[in-house]
Tab-separated table of C-alpha atoms in Angstrom:
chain	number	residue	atom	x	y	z
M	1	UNK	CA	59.878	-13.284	33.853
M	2	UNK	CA	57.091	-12.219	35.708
M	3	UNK	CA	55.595	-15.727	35.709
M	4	UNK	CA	58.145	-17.193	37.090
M	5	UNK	CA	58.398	-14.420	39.929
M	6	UNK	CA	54.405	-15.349	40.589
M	7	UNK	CA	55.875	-19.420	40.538
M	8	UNK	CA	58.864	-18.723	42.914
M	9	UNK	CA	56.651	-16.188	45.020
M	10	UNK	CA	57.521	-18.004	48.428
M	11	UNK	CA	61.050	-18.647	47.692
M	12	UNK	CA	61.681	-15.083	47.204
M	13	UNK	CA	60.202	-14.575	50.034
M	14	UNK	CA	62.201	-16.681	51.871
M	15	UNK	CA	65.025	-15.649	50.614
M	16	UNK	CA	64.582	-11.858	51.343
M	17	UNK	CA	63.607	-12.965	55.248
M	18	UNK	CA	66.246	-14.781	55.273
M	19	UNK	CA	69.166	-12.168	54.061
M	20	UNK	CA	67.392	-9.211	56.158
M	21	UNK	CA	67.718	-11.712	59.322
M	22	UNK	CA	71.382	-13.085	58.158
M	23	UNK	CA	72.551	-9.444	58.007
M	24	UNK	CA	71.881	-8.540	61.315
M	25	UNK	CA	72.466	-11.936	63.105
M	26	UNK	CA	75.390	-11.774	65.058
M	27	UNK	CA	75.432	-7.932	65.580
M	28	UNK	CA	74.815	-6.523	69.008
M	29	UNK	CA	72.684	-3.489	68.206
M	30	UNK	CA	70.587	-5.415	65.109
M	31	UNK	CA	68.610	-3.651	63.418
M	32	UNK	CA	69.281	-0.476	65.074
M	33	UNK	CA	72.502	-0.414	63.606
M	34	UNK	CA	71.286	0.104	59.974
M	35	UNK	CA	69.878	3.470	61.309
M	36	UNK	CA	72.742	3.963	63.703
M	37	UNK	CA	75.100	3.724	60.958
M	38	UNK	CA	73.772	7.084	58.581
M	39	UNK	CA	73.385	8.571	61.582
M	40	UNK	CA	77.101	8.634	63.143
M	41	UNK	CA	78.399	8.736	59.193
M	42	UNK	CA	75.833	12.664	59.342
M	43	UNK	CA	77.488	13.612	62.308
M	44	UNK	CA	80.685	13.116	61.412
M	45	UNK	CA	80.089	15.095	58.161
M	46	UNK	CA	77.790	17.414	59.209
M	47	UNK	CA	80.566	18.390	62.328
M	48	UNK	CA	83.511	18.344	59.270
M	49	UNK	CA	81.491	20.676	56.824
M	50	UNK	CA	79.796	23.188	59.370
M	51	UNK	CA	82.733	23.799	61.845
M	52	UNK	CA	85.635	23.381	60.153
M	53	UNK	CA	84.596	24.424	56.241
M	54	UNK	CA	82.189	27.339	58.063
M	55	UNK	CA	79.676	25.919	55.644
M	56	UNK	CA	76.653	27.744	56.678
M	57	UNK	CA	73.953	26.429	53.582
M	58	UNK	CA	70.414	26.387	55.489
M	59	UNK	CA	69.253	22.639	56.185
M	60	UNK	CA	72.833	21.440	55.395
M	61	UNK	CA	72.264	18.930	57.322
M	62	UNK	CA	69.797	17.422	55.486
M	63	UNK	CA	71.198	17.948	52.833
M	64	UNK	CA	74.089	15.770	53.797
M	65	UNK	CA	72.023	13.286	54.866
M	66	UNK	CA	69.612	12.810	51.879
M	67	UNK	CA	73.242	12.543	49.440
M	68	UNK	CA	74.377	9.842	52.195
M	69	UNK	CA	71.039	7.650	52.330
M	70	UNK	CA	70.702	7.467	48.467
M	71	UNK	CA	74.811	6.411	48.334
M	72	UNK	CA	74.378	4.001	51.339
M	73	UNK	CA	71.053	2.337	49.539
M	74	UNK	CA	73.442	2.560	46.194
M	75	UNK	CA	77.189	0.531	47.906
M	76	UNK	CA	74.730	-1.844	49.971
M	77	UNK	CA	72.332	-2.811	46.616
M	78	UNK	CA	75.255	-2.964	44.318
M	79	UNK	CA	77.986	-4.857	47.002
M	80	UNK	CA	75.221	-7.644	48.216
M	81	UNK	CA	74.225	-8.289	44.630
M	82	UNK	CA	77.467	-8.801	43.228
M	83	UNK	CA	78.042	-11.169	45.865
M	84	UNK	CA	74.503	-12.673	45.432
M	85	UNK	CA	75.448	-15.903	43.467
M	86	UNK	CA	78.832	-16.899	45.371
M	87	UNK	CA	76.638	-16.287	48.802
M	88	UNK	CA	73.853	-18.688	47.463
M	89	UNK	CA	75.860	-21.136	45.255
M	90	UNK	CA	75.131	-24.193	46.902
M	91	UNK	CA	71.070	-23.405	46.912
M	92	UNK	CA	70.809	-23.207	43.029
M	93	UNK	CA	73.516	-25.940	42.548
M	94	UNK	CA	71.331	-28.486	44.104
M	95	UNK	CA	67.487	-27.076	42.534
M	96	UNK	CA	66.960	-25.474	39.494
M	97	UNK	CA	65.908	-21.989	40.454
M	98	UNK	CA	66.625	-19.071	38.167
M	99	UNK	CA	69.062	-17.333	39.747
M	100	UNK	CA	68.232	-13.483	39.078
M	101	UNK	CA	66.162	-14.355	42.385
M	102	UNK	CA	68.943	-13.898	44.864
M	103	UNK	CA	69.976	-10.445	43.369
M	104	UNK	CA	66.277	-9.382	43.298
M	105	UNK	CA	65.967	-10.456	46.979
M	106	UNK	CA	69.241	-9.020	48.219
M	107	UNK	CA	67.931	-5.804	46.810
M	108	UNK	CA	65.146	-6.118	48.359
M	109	UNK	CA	66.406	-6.732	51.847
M	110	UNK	CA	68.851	-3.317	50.854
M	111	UNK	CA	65.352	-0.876	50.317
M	112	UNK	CA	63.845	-2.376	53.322
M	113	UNK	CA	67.541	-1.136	55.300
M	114	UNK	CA	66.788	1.901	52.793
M	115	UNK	CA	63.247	2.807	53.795
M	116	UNK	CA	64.030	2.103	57.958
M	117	UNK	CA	66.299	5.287	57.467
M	118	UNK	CA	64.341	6.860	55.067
M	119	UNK	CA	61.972	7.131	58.033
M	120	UNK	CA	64.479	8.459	60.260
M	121	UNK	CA	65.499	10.797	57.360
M	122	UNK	CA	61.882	12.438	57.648
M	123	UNK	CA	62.084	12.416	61.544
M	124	UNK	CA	65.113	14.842	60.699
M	125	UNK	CA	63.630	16.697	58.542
M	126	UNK	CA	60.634	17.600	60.985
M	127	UNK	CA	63.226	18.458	63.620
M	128	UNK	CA	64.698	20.476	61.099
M	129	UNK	CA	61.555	22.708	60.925
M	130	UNK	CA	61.224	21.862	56.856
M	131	UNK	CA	57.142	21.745	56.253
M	132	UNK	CA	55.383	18.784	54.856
M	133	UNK	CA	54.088	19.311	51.510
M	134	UNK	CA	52.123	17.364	49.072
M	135	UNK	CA	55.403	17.815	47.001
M	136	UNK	CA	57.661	15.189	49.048
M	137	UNK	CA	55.249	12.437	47.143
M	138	UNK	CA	57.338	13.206	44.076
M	139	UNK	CA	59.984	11.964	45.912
M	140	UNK	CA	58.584	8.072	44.856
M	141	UNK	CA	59.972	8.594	41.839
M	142	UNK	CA	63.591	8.657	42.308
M	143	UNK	CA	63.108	6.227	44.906
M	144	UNK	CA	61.789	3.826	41.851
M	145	UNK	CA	64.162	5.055	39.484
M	146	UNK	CA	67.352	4.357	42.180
M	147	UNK	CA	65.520	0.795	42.862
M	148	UNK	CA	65.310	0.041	39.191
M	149	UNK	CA	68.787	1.346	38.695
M	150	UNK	CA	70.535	-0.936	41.057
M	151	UNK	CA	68.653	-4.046	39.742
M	152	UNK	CA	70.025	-2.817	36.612
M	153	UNK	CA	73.364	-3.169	38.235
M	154	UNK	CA	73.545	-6.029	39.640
M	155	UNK	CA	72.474	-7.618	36.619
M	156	UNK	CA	75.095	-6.405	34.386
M	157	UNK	CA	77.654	-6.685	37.007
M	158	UNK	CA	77.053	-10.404	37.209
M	159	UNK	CA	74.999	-10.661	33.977
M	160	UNK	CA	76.860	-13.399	32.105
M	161	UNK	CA	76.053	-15.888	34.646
M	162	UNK	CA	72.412	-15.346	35.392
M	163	UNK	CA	69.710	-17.199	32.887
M	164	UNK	CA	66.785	-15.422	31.466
């Protein structure tokens, strides 16, 4: 598998330019609205759980928002790879390309979405007066083990079709 990746290097390339650019295409705020998004879905929440459930949990708010980003990554992963082979059906109809390449890209075009707010998610976190520490590395761990996870998914969620 991983010869074929290094054979079909530029088309995957292509293809996850092309899905990042086709998501945001026709959208007035572009690529702003991938971190726009998470952030009006926190507020919402964070207004809901702190005013009217007098949840008072220090860094809730964070809280909140790290559960959102990993479940946003999750629906966005899973939803554009099941749709992965009906969106690019008449691309591997007309040249022999293993197909496990459009779910591969479309999850790769979700963890770049997931890494923009990621970014944001440590801008809050700063605000939020939480220190730095050598410990938020560990954090590449789950990041791998949520990236490895949806691949997972969208393989067995449209599995019978794809060839190995």
């Amino acid at each position: 598998m991983l010869q074929k990746m290094r054979k079909y290097q530029f088309l995957f390339e292509e293809l996850v330019k092309r899905d990042f650019k086709k998501k945001y295409k026709r959208t007035v705020l572009g690529m702003f609205w991938s971190v726009l998004s998470p952030l009006l879905m926190l507020l919402v929440m964070s207004l809901v759980f702190t005013q009217f459930f007098g949840r008072s949990t220090p860094h809730y708010t964070i809280y909140l928002f790290c559960g959102q980003l990993v479940f946003s990554y999750f629906t966005d992963a899973t939803n554009s790879g099941m749709s992965s082979l009906m969106d690019n059906s008449a691309v591997f109809s007309k040249i022999n390309v293993p197909k496990y390449m459009f779910l591969l890209s479309k999850n790769v075009s979700s963890f770049i979405n997931f890494c923009l707010t990621l970014v944001v998610f440590f801008v809050f976190v700063a605000i939020d007066g939480i220190p730095f520490r050598w410990t938020f590395l560990l954090l590449l761990y789950p990041i791998g083990c949520l990236v490895v996870f949806n691949i997972g998914m969208g393989l067995i969620l449209v599995g019978p079709v794809y060839d190995f």
